[in-house]
Amino acid sequence: MQRSCKRNKQIAIREDKTIFSTGQKKLQNRYDFAQFLPRELTLKIFSELDIRSLANAAITCKAWNDLIETSDSLWYNHCLTILAVCKREVQWDRAHGLSWKVTLMRNYKKSNIKRAWLDGQYSHIHSAAELLHNSMCEMDADAWGEILEAELER
């Protein structure tokens, strides 16, 4: 029968955690392609991700976060998709020196909602009470003018 005190158990537990975390770091580093590939190739891989996946990759580890946050070009293609609907807003952001990522974050929800309005998704709504809460966001008078013109053409 082995005798041990509470203090020895705590030491054993701490040692196990240290061994586990060291083994986990070795395993993590073994599968981190960003450490072994050239920066350009890693950025090419990240550029193929959609917005949600890119945001998830940014929270995966510090190295990926640093790479994604400092590479404004990763957000450029996603901004092009919102440019068709929110051209004026994107141009304003860029003229004021905002990065592609900030431009995307400021206009992404607005572009989705505006696209839905322009496509007639809300044409059958008769009152404000029928609108879904997530179907609204702050838009300027010009954006609402575009939406009303599209409604009048239907």
PDB file of C-alpha atoms in Angstrom:
ATOM      1  CA  MET A   1       0.000   0.000   0.000  1.00  0.00           C
ATOM      2  CA  GLN A   2       1.435   3.326  -1.035  1.00  0.00           C
ATOM      3  CA  ARG A   3       1.040   6.309   1.230  1.00  0.00           C
ATOM      4  CA  SER A   4       0.941   9.790  -0.134  1.00  0.00           C
ATOM      5  CA  CYS A   5      -0.028  13.105   1.224  1.00  0.00           C
ATOM      6  CA  LYS A   6      -2.177  15.734  -0.404  1.00  0.00           C
ATOM      7  CA  ARG A   7       0.882  17.835  -1.290  1.00  0.00           C
ATOM      8  CA  ASN A   8       2.508  14.952  -3.231  1.00  0.00           C
ATOM      9  CA  LYS A   9      -0.696  14.423  -5.214  1.00  0.00           C
ATOM     10  CA  GLN A  10      -0.709  18.089  -6.199  1.00  0.00           C
ATOM     11  CA  ILE A  11       2.882  17.825  -7.366  1.00  0.00           C
ATOM     12  CA  ALA A  12       2.064  14.719  -9.373  1.00  0.00           C
ATOM     13  CA  ILE A  13      -0.909  16.444 -10.972  1.00  0.00           C
ATOM     14  CA  ARG A  14       1.193  19.492 -11.840  1.00  0.00           C
ATOM     15  CA  GLU A  15       3.833  17.268 -13.401  1.00  0.00           C
ATOM     16  CA  ASP A  16       1.198  15.445 -15.475  1.00  0.00           C
ATOM     17  CA  LYS A  17      -0.217  18.730 -16.743  1.00  0.00           C
ATOM     18  CA  THR A  18       3.248  19.923 -17.677  1.00  0.00           C
ATOM     19  CA  ILE A  19       3.950  16.716 -19.568  1.00  0.00           C
ATOM     20  CA  PHE A  20       0.552  16.897 -21.289  1.00  0.00           C
ATOM     21  CA  SER A  21       0.919  20.514 -22.310  1.00  0.00           C
ATOM     22  CA  THR A  22       4.437  19.896 -23.644  1.00  0.00           C
ATOM     23  CA  GLY A  23       3.191  16.922 -25.664  1.00  0.00           C
ATOM     24  CA  GLN A  24       0.250  18.961 -26.871  1.00  0.00           C
ATOM     25  CA  LYS A  25       2.570  21.760 -28.035  1.00  0.00           C
ATOM     26  CA  LYS A  26       4.711  19.262 -29.933  1.00  0.00           C
ATOM     27  CA  LEU A  27       1.594  17.815 -31.577  1.00  0.00           C
ATOM     28  CA  GLN A  28       0.255  21.285 -32.379  1.00  0.00           C
ATOM     29  CA  ASN A  29       3.520  22.430 -33.950  1.00  0.00           C
ATOM     30  CA  ARG A  30       3.724  19.249 -35.989  1.00  0.00           C
ATOM     31  CA  TYR A  31       0.473  20.055 -37.823  1.00  0.00           C
ATOM     32  CA  ASP A  32       0.859  23.838 -38.135  1.00  0.00           C
ATOM     33  CA  PHE A  33       1.454  24.276 -41.872  1.00  0.00           C
ATOM     34  CA  ALA A  34       1.993  28.019 -41.436  1.00  0.00           C
ATOM     35  CA  GLN A  35       5.279  27.355 -39.639  1.00  0.00           C
ATOM     36  CA  PHE A  36       6.733  25.279 -42.460  1.00  0.00           C
ATOM     37  CA  LEU A  37       5.386  26.955 -45.598  1.00  0.00           C
ATOM     38  CA  PRO A  38       6.581  30.265 -47.005  1.00  0.00           C
ATOM     39  CA  ARG A  39       4.466  33.253 -45.960  1.00  0.00           C
ATOM     40  CA  GLU A  40       3.168  33.794 -49.516  1.00  0.00           C
ATOM     41  CA  LEU A  41       1.894  30.221 -49.760  1.00  0.00           C
ATOM     42  CA  THR A  42       0.261  30.397 -46.325  1.00  0.00           C
ATOM     43  CA  LEU A  43      -1.470  33.634 -47.331  1.00  0.00           C
ATOM     44  CA  LYS A  44      -2.659  31.960 -50.548  1.00  0.00           C
ATOM     45  CA  ILE A  45      -4.231  29.165 -48.494  1.00  0.00           C
ATOM     46  CA  PHE A  46      -5.910  31.649 -46.149  1.00  0.00           C
ATOM     47  CA  SER A  47      -7.153  33.700 -49.101  1.00  0.00           C
ATOM     48  CA  GLU A  48      -9.260  30.719 -50.238  1.00  0.00           C
ATOM     49  CA  LEU A  49     -11.299  30.802 -47.002  1.00  0.00           C
ATOM     50  CA  ASP A  50     -14.708  32.418 -46.710  1.00  0.00           C
ATOM     51  CA  ILE A  51     -15.221  35.226 -44.200  1.00  0.00           C
ATOM     52  CA  ARG A  52     -16.428  33.028 -41.343  1.00  0.00           C
ATOM     53  CA  SER A  53     -13.606  30.510 -41.815  1.00  0.00           C
ATOM     54  CA  LEU A  54     -11.026  33.289 -42.002  1.00  0.00           C
ATOM     55  CA  ALA A  55     -12.319  34.773 -38.743  1.00  0.00           C
ATOM     56  CA  ASN A  56     -12.208  31.314 -37.128  1.00  0.00           C
ATOM     57  CA  ALA A  57      -8.656  30.780 -38.374  1.00  0.00           C
ATOM     58  CA  ALA A  58      -7.674  34.096 -36.807  1.00  0.00           C
ATOM     59  CA  ILE A  59      -8.679  32.788 -33.367  1.00  0.00           C
ATOM     60  CA  THR A  60      -6.988  29.411 -33.808  1.00  0.00           C
ATOM     61  CA  CYS A  61      -3.580  30.468 -32.533  1.00  0.00           C
ATOM     62  CA  LYS A  62      -1.496  33.580 -32.016  1.00  0.00           C
ATOM     63  CA  ALA A  63       0.726  32.961 -35.049  1.00  0.00           C
ATOM     64  CA  TRP A  64      -2.275  32.646 -37.389  1.00  0.00           C
ATOM     65  CA  ASN A  65      -3.937  35.658 -35.799  1.00  0.00           C
ATOM     66  CA  ASP A  66      -0.833  37.794 -36.328  1.00  0.00           C
ATOM     67  CA  LEU A  67      -0.589  36.680 -39.942  1.00  0.00           C
ATOM     68  CA  ILE A  68      -4.280  37.213 -40.732  1.00  0.00           C
ATOM     69  CA  GLU A  69      -4.566  40.534 -38.889  1.00  0.00           C
ATOM     70  CA  THR A  70      -1.488  42.008 -40.562  1.00  0.00           C
ATOM     71  CA  SER A  71      -2.355  40.818 -44.076  1.00  0.00           C
ATOM     72  CA  ASP A  72      -4.921  43.288 -45.358  1.00  0.00           C
ATOM     73  CA  SER A  73      -4.940  41.602 -48.771  1.00  0.00           C
ATOM     74  CA  LEU A  74      -6.802  38.594 -47.289  1.00  0.00           C
ATOM     75  CA  TRP A  75      -9.872  40.781 -46.813  1.00  0.00           C
ATOM     76  CA  TYR A  76      -9.710  42.456 -50.233  1.00  0.00           C
ATOM     77  CA  ASN A  77     -11.612  39.798 -52.243  1.00  0.00           C
ATOM     78  CA  HIS A  78     -14.378  39.696 -49.638  1.00  0.00           C
ATOM     79  CA  CYS A  79     -14.707  43.474 -49.916  1.00  0.00           C
ATOM     80  CA  LEU A  80     -15.186  43.106 -53.654  1.00  0.00           C
ATOM     81  CA  THR A  81     -18.324  41.050 -53.029  1.00  0.00           C
ATOM     82  CA  ILE A  82     -19.883  43.837 -50.959  1.00  0.00           C
ATOM     83  CA  LEU A  83     -18.663  46.530 -53.359  1.00  0.00           C
ATOM     84  CA  ALA A  84     -21.461  45.727 -55.836  1.00  0.00           C
ATOM     85  CA  VAL A  85     -24.116  46.628 -53.259  1.00  0.00           C
ATOM     86  CA  CYS A  86     -22.336  49.137 -51.005  1.00  0.00           C
ATOM     87  CA  LYS A  87     -20.087  50.919 -53.493  1.00  0.00           C
ATOM     88  CA  ARG A  88     -20.471  54.369 -51.963  1.00  0.00           C
ATOM     89  CA  GLU A  89     -19.767  53.112 -48.413  1.00  0.00           C
ATOM     90  CA  VAL A  90     -16.695  51.110 -49.452  1.00  0.00           C
ATOM     91  CA  GLN A  91     -15.307  54.038 -51.430  1.00  0.00           C
ATOM     92  CA  TRP A  92     -15.827  56.356 -48.460  1.00  0.00           C
ATOM     93  CA  ASP A  93     -14.021  53.954 -46.096  1.00  0.00           C
ATOM     94  CA  ARG A  94     -11.093  53.550 -48.461  1.00  0.00           C
ATOM     95  CA  ALA A  95     -10.857  57.300 -49.095  1.00  0.00           C
ATOM     96  CA  HIS A  96     -10.589  57.807 -45.333  1.00  0.00           C
ATOM     97  CA  GLY A  97      -7.729  55.306 -45.049  1.00  0.00           C
ATOM     98  CA  LEU A  98      -9.558  52.401 -43.438  1.00  0.00           C
ATOM     99  CA  SER A  99      -8.121  48.945 -44.037  1.00  0.00           C
ATOM    100  CA  TRP A 100      -9.913  46.326 -46.132  1.00  0.00           C
ATOM    101  CA  LYS A 101     -10.726  44.357 -42.987  1.00  0.00           C
ATOM    102  CA  VAL A 102     -12.288  47.341 -41.224  1.00  0.00           C
ATOM    103  CA  THR A 103     -14.181  48.225 -44.412  1.00  0.00           C
ATOM    104  CA  LEU A 104     -15.540  44.684 -44.575  1.00  0.00           C
ATOM    105  CA  MET A 105     -16.524  44.638 -40.916  1.00  0.00           C
ATOM    106  CA  ARG A 106     -18.309  47.984 -41.213  1.00  0.00           C
ATOM    107  CA  ASN A 107     -20.282  47.057 -44.340  1.00  0.00           C
ATOM    108  CA  TYR A 108     -20.789  43.272 -44.381  1.00  0.00           C
ATOM    109  CA  LYS A 109     -24.159  43.126 -42.574  1.00  0.00           C
ATOM    110  CA  LYS A 110     -25.370  46.220 -44.390  1.00  0.00           C
ATOM    111  CA  SER A 111     -24.513  44.676 -47.770  1.00  0.00           C
ATOM    112  CA  ASN A 112     -26.429  41.473 -46.999  1.00  0.00           C
ATOM    113  CA  ILE A 113     -29.499  43.357 -45.811  1.00  0.00           C
ATOM    114  CA  LYS A 114     -29.361  45.851 -48.672  1.00  0.00           C
ATOM    115  CA  ARG A 115     -28.993  43.022 -51.202  1.00  0.00           C
ATOM    116  CA  ALA A 116     -32.050  41.284 -49.734  1.00  0.00           C
ATOM    117  CA  TRP A 117     -34.073  44.519 -49.937  1.00  0.00           C
ATOM    118  CA  LEU A 118     -32.942  45.173 -53.522  1.00  0.00           C
ATOM    119  CA  ASP A 119     -33.762  41.595 -54.545  1.00  0.00           C
ATOM    120  CA  GLY A 120     -37.329  42.093 -53.321  1.00  0.00           C
ATOM    121  CA  GLN A 121     -37.111  39.752 -50.368  1.00  0.00           C
ATOM    122  CA  TYR A 122     -39.138  42.204 -48.274  1.00  0.00           C
ATOM    123  CA  SER A 123     -41.561  43.381 -50.985  1.00  0.00           C
ATOM    124  CA  HIS A 124     -44.471  41.479 -49.435  1.00  0.00           C
ATOM    125  CA  ILE A 125     -44.119  43.208 -46.031  1.00  0.00           C
ATOM    126  CA  HIS A 126     -47.035  45.528 -45.231  1.00  0.00           C
ATOM    127  CA  SER A 127     -45.979  46.975 -41.872  1.00  0.00           C
ATOM    128  CA  ALA A 128     -42.911  47.485 -39.726  1.00  0.00           C
ATOM    129  CA  ALA A 129     -44.206  44.848 -37.290  1.00  0.00           C
ATOM    130  CA  GLU A 130     -43.756  42.183 -39.991  1.00  0.00           C
ATOM    131  CA  LEU A 131     -40.034  42.920 -40.409  1.00  0.00           C
ATOM    132  CA  LEU A 132     -37.599  40.533 -38.825  1.00  0.00           C
ATOM    133  CA  HIS A 133     -35.361  42.207 -36.262  1.00  0.00           C
ATOM    134  CA  ASN A 134     -32.190  41.175 -38.133  1.00  0.00           C
ATOM    135  CA  SER A 135     -33.454  42.615 -41.424  1.00  0.00           C
ATOM    136  CA  MET A 136     -32.658  46.170 -40.400  1.00  0.00           C
ATOM    137  CA  CYS A 137     -29.461  48.126 -39.930  1.00  0.00           C
ATOM    138  CA  GLU A 138     -28.402  51.732 -40.104  1.00  0.00           C
ATOM    139  CA  MET A 139     -28.490  53.006 -43.691  1.00  0.00           C
ATOM    140  CA  ASP A 140     -28.195  56.487 -45.093  1.00  0.00           C
ATOM    141  CA  ALA A 141     -30.814  58.255 -47.199  1.00  0.00           C
ATOM    142  CA  ASP A 142     -29.068  57.326 -50.465  1.00  0.00           C
ATOM    143  CA  ALA A 143     -29.217  53.606 -49.620  1.00  0.00           C
ATOM    144  CA  TRP A 144     -32.932  53.853 -48.811  1.00  0.00           C
ATOM    145  CA  GLY A 145     -33.406  55.797 -52.044  1.00  0.00           C
ATOM    146  CA  GLU A 146     -31.869  52.906 -54.012  1.00  0.00           C
ATOM    147  CA  ILE A 147     -34.148  50.446 -52.234  1.00  0.00           C
ATOM    148  CA  LEU A 148     -37.263  52.530 -52.913  1.00  0.00           C
ATOM    149  CA  GLU A 149     -36.337  52.909 -56.596  1.00  0.00           C
ATOM    150  CA  ALA A 150     -35.977  49.135 -56.870  1.00  0.00           C
ATOM    151  CA  GLU A 151     -39.382  48.672 -55.200  1.00  0.00           C
ATOM    152  CA  LEU A 152     -41.032  51.143 -57.576  1.00  0.00           C
ATOM    153  CA  GLU A 153     -39.587  49.313 -60.604  1.00  0.00           C
ATOM    154  CA  ARG A 154     -41.163  46.003 -59.504  1.00  0.00           C
TER     155      ARG A 154
END
